[in-house]
PDB file of N, CA and C in Angstrom:
ATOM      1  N   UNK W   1      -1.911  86.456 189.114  1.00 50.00           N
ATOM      2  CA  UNK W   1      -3.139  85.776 188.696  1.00 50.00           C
ATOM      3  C   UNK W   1      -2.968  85.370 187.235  1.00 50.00           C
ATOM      4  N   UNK W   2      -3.274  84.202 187.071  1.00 47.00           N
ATOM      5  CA  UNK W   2      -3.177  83.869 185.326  1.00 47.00           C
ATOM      6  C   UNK W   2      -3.847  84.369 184.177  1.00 47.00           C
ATOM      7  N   UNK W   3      -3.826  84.527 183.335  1.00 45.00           N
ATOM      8  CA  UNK W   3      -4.884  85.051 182.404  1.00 45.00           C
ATOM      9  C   UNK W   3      -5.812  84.157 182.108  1.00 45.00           C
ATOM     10  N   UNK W   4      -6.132  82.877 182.646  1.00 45.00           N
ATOM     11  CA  UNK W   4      -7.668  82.163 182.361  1.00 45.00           C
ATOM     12  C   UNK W   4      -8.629  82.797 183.847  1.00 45.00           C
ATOM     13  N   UNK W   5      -7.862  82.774 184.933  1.00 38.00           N
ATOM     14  CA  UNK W   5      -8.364  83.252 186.081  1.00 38.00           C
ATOM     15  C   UNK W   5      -9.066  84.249 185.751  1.00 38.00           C
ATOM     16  N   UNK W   6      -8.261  85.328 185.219  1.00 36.00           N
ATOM     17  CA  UNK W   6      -8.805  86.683 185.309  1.00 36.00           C
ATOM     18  C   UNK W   6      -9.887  86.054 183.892  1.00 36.00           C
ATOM     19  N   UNK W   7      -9.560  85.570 182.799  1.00 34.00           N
ATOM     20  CA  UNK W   7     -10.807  85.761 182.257  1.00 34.00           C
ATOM     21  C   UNK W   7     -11.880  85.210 183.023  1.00 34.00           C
ATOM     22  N   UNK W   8     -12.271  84.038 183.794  1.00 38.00           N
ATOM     23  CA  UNK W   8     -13.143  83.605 184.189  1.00 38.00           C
ATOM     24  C   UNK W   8     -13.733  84.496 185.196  1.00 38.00           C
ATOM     25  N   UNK W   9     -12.981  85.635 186.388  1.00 37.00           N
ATOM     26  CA  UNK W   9     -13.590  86.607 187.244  1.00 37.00           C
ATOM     27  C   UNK W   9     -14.139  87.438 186.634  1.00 37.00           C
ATOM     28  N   UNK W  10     -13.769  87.495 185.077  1.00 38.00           N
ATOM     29  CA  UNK W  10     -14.371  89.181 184.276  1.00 38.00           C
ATOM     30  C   UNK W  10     -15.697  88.596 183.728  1.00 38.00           C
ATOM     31  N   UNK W  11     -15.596  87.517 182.520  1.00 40.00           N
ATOM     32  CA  UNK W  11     -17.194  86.817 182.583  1.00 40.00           C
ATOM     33  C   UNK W  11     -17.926  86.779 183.450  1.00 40.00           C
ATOM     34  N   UNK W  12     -17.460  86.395 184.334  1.00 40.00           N
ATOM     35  CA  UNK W  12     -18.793  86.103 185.740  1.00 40.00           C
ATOM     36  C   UNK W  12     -19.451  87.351 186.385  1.00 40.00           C
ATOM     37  N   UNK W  13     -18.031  88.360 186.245  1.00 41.00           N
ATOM     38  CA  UNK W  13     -18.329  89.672 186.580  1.00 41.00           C
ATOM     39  C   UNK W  13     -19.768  90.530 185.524  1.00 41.00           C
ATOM     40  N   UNK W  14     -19.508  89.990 184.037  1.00 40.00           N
ATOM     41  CA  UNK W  14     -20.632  90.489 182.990  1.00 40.00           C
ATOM     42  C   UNK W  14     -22.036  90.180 183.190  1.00 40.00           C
ATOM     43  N   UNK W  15     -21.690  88.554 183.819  1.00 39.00           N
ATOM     44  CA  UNK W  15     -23.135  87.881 183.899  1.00 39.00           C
ATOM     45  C   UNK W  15     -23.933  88.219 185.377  1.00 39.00           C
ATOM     46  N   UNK W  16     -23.722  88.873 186.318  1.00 37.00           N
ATOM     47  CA  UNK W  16     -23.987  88.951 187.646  1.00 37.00           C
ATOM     48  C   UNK W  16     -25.183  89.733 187.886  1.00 37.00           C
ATOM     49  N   UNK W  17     -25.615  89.935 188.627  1.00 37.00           N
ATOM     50  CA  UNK W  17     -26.907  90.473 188.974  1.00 37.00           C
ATOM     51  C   UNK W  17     -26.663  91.841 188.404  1.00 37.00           C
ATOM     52  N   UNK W  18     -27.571  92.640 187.884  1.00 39.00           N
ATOM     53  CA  UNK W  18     -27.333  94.261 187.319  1.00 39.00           C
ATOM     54  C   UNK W  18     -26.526  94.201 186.374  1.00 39.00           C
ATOM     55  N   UNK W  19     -26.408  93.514 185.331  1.00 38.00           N
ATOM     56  CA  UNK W  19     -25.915  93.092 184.318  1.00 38.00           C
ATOM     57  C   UNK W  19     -25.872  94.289 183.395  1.00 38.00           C
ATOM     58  N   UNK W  20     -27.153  95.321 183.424  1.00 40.00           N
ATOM     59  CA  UNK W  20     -27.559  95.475 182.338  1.00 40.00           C
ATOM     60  C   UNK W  20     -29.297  95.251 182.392  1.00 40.00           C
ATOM     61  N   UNK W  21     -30.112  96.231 181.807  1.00 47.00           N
ATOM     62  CA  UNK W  21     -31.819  96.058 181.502  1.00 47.00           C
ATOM     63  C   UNK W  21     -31.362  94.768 180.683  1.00 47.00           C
ATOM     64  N   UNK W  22     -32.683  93.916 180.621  1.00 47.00           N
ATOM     65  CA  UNK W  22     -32.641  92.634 179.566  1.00 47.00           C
ATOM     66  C   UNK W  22     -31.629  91.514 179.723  1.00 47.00           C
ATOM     67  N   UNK W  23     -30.874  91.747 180.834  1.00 47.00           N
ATOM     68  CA  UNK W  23     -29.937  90.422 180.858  1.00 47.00           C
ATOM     69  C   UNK W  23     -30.883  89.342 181.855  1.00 47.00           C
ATOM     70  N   UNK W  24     -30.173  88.079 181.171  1.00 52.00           N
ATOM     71  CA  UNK W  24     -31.041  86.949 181.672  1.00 52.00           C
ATOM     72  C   UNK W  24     -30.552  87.087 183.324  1.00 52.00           C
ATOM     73  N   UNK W  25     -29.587  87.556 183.601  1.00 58.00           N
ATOM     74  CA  UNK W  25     -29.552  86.575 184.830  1.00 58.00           C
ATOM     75  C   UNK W  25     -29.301  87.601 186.417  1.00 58.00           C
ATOM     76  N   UNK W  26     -30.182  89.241 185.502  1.00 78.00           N
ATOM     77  CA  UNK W  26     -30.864  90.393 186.184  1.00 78.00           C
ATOM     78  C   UNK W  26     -31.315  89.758 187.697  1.00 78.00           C
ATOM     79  N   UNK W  27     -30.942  89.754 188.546  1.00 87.00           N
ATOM     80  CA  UNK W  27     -32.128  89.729 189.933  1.00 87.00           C
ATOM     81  C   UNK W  27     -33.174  91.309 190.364  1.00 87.00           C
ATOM     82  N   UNK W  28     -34.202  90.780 190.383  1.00 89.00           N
ATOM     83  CA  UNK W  28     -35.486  91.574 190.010  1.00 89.00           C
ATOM     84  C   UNK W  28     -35.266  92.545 191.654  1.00 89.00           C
ATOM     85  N   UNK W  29     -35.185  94.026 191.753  1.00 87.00           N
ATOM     86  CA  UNK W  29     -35.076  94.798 192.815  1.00 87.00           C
ATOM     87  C   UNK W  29     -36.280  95.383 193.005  1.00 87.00           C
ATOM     88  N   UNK W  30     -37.517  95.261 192.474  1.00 95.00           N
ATOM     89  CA  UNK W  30     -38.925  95.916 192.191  1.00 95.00           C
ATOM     90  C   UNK W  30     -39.699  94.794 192.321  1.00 95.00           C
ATOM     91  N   UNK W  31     -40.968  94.954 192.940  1.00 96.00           N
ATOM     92  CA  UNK W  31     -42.085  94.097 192.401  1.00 96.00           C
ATOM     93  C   UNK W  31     -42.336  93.991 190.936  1.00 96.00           C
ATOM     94  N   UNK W  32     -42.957  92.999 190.823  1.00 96.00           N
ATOM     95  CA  UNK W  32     -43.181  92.688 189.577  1.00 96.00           C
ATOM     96  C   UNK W  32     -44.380  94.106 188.974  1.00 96.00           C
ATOM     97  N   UNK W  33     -45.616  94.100 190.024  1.00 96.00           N
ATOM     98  CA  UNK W  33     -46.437  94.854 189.387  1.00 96.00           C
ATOM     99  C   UNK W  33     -45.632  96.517 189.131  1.00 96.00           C
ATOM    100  N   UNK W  34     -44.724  96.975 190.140  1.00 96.00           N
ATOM    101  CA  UNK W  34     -43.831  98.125 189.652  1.00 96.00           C
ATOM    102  C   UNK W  34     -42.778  98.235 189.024  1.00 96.00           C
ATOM    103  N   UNK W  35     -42.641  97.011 188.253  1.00 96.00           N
ATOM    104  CA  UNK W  35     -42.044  97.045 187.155  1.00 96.00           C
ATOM    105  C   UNK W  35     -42.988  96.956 185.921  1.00 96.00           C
ATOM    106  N   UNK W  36     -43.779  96.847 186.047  1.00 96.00           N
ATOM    107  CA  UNK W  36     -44.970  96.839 184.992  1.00 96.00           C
ATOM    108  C   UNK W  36     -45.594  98.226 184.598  1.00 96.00           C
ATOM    109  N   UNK W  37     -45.658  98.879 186.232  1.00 96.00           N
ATOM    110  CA  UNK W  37     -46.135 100.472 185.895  1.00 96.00           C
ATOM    111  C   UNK W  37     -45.158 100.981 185.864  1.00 96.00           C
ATOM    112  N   UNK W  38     -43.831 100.949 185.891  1.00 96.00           N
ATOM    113  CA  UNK W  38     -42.736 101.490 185.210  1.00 96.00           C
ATOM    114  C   UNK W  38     -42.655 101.414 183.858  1.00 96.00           C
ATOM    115  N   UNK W  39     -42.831 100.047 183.316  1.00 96.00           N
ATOM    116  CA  UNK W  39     -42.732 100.407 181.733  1.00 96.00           C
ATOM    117  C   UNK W  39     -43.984 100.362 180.727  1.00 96.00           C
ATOM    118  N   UNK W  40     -44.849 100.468 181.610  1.00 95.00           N
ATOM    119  CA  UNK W  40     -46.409 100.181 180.894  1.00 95.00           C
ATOM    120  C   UNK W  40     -46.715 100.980 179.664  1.00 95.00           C
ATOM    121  N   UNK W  41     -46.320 102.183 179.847  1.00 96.00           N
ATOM    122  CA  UNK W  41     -46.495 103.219 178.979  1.00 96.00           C
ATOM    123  C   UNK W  41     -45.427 103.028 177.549  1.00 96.00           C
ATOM    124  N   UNK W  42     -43.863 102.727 177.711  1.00 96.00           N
ATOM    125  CA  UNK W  42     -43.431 101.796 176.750  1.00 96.00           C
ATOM    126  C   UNK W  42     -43.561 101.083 176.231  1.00 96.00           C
ATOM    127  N   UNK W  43     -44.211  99.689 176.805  1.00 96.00           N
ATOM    128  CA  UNK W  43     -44.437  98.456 176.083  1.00 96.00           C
ATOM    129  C   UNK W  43     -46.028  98.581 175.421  1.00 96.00           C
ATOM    130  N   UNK W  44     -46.977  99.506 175.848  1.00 95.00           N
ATOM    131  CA  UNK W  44     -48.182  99.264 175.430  1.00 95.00           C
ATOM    132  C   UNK W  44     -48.307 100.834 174.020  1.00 95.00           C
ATOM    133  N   UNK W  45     -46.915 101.078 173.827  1.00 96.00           N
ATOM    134  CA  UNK W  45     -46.991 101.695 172.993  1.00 96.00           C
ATOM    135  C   UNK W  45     -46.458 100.819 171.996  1.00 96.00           C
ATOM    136  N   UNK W  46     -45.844 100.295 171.729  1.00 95.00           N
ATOM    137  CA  UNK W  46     -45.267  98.890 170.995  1.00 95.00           C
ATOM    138  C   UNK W  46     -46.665  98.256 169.939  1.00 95.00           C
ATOM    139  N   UNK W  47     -46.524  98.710 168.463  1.00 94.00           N
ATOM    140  CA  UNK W  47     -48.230  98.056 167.879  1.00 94.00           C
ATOM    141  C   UNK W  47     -47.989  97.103 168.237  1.00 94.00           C
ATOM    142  N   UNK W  48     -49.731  96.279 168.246  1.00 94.00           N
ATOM    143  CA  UNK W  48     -49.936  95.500 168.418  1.00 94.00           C
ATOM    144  C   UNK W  48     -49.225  94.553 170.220  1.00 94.00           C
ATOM    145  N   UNK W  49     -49.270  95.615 170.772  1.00 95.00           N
ATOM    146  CA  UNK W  49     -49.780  95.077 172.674  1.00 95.00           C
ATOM    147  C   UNK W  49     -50.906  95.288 173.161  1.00 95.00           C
ATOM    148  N   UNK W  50     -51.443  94.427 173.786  1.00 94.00           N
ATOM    149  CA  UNK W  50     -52.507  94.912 174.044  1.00 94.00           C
ATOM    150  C   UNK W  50     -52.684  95.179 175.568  1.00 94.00           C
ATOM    151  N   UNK W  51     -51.997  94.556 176.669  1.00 94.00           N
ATOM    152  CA  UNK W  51     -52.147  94.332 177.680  1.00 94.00           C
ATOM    153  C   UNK W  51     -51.071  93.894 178.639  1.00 94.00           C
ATOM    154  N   UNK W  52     -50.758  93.846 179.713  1.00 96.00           N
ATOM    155  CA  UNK W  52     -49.874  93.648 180.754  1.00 96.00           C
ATOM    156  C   UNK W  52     -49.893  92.698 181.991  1.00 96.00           C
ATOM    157  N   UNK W  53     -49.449  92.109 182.333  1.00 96.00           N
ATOM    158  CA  UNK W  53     -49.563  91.464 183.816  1.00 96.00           C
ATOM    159  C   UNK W  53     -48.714  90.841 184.640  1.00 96.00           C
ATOM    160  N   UNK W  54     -48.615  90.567 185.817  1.00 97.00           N
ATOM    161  CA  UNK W  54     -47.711  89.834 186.445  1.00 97.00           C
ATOM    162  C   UNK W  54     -48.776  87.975 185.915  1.00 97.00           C
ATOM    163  N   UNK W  55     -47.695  87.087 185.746  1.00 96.00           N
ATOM    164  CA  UNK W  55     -48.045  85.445 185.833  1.00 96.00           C
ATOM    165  C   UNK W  55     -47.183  84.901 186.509  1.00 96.00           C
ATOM    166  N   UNK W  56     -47.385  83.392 186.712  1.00 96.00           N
ATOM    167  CA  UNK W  56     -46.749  82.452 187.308  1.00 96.00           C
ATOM    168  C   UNK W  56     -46.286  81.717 186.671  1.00 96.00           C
ATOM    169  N   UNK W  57     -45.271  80.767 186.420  1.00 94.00           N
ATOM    170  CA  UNK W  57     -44.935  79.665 185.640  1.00 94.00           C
ATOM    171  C   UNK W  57     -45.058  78.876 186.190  1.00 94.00           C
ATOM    172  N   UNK W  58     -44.971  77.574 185.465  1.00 94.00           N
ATOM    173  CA  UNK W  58     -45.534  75.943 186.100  1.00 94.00           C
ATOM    174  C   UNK W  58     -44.542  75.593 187.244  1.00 94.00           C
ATOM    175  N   UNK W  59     -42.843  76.230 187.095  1.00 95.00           N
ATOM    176  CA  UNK W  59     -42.383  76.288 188.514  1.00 95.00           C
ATOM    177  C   UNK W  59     -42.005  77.264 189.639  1.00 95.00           C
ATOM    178  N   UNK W  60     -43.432  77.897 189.387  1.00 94.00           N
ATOM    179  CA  UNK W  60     -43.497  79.310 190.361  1.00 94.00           C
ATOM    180  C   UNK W  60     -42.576  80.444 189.538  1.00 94.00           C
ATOM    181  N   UNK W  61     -42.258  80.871 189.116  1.00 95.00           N
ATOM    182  CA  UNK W  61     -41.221  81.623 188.775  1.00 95.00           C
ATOM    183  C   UNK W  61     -42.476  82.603 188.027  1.00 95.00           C
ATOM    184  N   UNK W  62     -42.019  84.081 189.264  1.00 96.00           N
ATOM    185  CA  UNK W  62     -42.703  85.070 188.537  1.00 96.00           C
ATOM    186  C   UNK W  62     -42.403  85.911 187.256  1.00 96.00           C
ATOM    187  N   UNK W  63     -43.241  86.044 186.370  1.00 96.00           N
ATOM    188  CA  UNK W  63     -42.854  86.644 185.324  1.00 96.00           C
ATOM    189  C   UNK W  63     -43.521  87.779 184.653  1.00 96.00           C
ATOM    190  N   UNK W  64     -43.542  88.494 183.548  1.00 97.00           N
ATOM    191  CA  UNK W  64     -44.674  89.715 183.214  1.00 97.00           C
ATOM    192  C   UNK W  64     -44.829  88.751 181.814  1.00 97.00           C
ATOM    193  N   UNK W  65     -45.952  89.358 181.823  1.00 96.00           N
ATOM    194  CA  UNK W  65     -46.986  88.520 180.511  1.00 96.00           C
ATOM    195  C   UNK W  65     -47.098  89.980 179.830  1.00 96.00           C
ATOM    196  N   UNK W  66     -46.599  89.725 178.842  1.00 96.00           N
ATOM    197  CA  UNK W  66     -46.900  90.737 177.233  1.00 96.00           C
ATOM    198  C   UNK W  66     -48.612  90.302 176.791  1.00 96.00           C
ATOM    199  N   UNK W  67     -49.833  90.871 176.661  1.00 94.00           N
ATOM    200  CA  UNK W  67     -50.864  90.041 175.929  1.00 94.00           C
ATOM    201  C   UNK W  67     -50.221  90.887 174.758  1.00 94.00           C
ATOM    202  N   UNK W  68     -50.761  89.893 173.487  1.00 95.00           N
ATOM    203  CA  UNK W  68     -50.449  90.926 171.799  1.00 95.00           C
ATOM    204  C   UNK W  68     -52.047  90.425 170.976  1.00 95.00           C
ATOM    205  N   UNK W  69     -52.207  91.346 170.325  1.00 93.00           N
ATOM    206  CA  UNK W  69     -53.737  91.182 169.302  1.00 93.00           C
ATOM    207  C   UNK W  69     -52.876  89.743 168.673  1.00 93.00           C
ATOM    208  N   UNK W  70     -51.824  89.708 168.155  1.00 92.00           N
ATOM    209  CA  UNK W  70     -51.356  88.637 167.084  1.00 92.00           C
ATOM    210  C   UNK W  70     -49.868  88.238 167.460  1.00 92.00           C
ATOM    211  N   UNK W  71     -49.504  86.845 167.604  1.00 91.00           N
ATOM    212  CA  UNK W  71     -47.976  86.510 168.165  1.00 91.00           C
ATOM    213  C   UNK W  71     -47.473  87.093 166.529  1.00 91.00           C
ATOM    214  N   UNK W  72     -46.404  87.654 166.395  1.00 91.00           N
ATOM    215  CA  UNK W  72     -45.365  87.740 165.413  1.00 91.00           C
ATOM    216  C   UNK W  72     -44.057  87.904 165.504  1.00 91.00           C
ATOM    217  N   UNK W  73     -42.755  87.645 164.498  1.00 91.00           N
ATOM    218  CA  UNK W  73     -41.705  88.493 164.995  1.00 91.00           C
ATOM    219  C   UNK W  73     -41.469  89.764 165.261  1.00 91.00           C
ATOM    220  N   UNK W  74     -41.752  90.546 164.612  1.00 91.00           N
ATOM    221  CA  UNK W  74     -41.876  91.837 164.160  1.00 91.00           C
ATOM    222  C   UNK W  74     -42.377  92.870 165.682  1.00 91.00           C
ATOM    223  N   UNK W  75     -43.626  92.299 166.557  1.00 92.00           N
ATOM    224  CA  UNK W  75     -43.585  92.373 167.748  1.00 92.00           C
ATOM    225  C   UNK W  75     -42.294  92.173 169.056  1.00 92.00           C
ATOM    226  N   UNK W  76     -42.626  91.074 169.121  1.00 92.00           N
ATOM    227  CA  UNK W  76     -41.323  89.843 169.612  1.00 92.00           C
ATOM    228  C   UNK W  76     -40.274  90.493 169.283  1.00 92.00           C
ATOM    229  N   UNK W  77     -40.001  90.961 168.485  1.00 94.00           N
ATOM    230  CA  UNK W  77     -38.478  91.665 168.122  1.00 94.00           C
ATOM    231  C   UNK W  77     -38.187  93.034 169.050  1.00 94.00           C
ATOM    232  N   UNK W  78     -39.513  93.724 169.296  1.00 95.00           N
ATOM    233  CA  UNK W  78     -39.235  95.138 169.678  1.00 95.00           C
ATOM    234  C   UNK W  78     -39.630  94.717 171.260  1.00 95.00           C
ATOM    235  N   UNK W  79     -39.492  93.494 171.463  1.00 96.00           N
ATOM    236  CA  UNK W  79     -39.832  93.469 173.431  1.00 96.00           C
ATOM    237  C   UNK W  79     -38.589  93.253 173.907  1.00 96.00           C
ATOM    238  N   UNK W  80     -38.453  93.474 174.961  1.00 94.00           N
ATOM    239  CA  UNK W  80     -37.507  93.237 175.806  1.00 94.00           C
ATOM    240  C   UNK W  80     -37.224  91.387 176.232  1.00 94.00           C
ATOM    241  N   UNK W  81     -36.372  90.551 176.318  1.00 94.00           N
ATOM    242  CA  UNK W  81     -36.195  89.762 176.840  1.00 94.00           C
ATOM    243  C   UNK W  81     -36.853  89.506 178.679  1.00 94.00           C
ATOM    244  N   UNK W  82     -36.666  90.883 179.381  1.00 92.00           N
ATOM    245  CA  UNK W  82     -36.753  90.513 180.643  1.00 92.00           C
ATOM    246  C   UNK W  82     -36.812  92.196 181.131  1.00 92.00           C
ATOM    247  N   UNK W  83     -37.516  92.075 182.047  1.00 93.00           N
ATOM    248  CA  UNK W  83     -37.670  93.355 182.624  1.00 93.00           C
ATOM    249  C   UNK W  83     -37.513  93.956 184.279  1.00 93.00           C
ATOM    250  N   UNK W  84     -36.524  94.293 184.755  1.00 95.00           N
ATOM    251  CA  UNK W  84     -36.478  94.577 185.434  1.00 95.00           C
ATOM    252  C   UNK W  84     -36.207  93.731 186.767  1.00 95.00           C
ATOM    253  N   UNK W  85     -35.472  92.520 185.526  1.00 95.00           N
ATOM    254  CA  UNK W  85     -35.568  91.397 186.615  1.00 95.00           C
ATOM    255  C   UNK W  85     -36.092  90.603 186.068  1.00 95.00           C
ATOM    256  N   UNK W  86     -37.200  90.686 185.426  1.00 97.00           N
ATOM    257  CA  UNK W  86     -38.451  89.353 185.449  1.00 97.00           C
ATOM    258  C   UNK W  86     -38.638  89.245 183.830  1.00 97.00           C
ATOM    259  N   UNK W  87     -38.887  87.858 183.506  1.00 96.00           N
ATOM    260  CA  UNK W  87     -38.494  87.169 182.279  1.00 96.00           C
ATOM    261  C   UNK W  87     -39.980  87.570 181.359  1.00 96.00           C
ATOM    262  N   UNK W  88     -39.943  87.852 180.652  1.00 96.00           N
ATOM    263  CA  UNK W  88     -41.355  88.756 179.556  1.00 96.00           C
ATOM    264  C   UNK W  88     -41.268  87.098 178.832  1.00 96.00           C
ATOM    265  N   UNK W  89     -42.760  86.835 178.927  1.00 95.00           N
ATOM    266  CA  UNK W  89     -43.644  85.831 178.045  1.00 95.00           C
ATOM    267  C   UNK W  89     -44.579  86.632 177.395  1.00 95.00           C
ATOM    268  N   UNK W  90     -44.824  86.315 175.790  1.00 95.00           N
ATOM    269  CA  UNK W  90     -45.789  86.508 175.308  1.00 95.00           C
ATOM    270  C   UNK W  90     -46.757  86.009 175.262  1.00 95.00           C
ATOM    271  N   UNK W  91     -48.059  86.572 174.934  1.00 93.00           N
ATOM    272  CA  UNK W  91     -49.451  85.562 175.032  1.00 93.00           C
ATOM    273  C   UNK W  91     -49.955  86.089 173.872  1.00 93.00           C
ATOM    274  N   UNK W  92     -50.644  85.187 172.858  1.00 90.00           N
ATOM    275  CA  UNK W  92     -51.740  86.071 172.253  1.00 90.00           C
ATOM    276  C   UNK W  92     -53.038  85.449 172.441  1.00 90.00           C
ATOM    277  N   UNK W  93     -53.512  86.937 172.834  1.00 86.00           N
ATOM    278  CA  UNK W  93     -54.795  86.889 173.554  1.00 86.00           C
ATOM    279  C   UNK W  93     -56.043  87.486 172.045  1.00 86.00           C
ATOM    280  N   UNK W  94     -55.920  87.685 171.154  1.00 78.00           N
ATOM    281  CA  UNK W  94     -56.726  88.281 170.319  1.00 78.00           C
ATOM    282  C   UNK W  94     -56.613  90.034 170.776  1.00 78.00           C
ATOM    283  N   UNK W  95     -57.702  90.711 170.319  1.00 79.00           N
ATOM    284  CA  UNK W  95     -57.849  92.537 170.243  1.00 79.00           C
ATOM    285  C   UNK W  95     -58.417  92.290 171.879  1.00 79.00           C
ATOM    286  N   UNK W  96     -58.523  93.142 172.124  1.00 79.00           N
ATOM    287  CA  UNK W  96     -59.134  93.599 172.669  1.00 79.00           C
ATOM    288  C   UNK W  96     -59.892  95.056 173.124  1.00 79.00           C
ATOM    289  N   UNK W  97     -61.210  95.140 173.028  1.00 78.00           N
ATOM    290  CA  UNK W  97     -62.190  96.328 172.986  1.00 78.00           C
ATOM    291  C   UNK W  97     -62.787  96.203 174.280  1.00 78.00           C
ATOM    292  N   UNK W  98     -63.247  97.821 174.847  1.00 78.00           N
ATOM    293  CA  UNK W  98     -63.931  97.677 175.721  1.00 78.00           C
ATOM    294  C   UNK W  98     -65.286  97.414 175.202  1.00 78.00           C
ATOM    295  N   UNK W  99     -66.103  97.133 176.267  1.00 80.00           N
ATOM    296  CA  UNK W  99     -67.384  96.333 176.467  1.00 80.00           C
ATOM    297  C   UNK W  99     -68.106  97.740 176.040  1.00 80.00           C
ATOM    298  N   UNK W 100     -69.483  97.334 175.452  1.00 81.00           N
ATOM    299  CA  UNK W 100     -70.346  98.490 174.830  1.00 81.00           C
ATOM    300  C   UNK W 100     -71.201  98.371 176.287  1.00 81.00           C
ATOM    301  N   UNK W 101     -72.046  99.940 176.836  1.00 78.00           N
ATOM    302  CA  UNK W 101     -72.674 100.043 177.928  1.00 78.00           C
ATOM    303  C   UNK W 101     -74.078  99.810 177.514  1.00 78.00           C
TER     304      UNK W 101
END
C-alpha cells in the first residue's frame, strides 16, 4: 500500500462516526432529548446558561439549543461544539426567573 493511501485510510479513519465527544462528524446514538438529560447538569452549570432544548434547523437537522442570559465568548468558549452527536446552537434568550405566584 503506498504511503498517500495509507494516509488517506488513517484521516478518514479520525473523521468517522465516534470520532471522539465534540467531533463534527459524530453520528448521534441517543435521542436528542437523552442527550440533553445526560449533560444537563454540566452545561447548566456553565455561568450564564440558562436553559436547554432539542430545535430544528431551517433544513430539518436536529440540534440542542444552549439558551444563555447574554451571547459572549467567554460562554461560547466553555460549550461544547456538538453533543452527543448533535450540533449545540446558541440562543440568547435574556435571564430567566420563575414567575411570582
Amino acid at each position: 500500500m503506498s504511503a498517500w493511501a495509507l494516509l488517506v485510510l488513517t484521516l478518514a479513519g479520525c473523521n468517522g462516526p465516534g470520532a471522539g465527544v465534540g467531533s463534527p462528524r459524530e453520528v448521534p446514538t441517543v435521542t436528542a432529548a437523552d442527550a440533553i438529560a445526560l449533560h444537563s447538569d454540566s452545561l447548566m452549570a456553565i455561568p450564564g446558561v440558562v436553559g436547554l432544548y432539542e430545535g430544528r434547523t431551517d433544513k430539518g437537522e436536529t440540534v440542542i439549543r444552549v439558551m444563555v442570559a447574554k451571547r459572549s465568548h467567554d460562554v461560547k468558549r466553555k460549550l461544547p461544539r456538538n453533543l452527543e452527536g448533535y450540533r449545540i446552537e446558541v440562543e440568547e434568550s435574556g435571564p430567566i426567573r420563575p414567575m411570582a405566584k
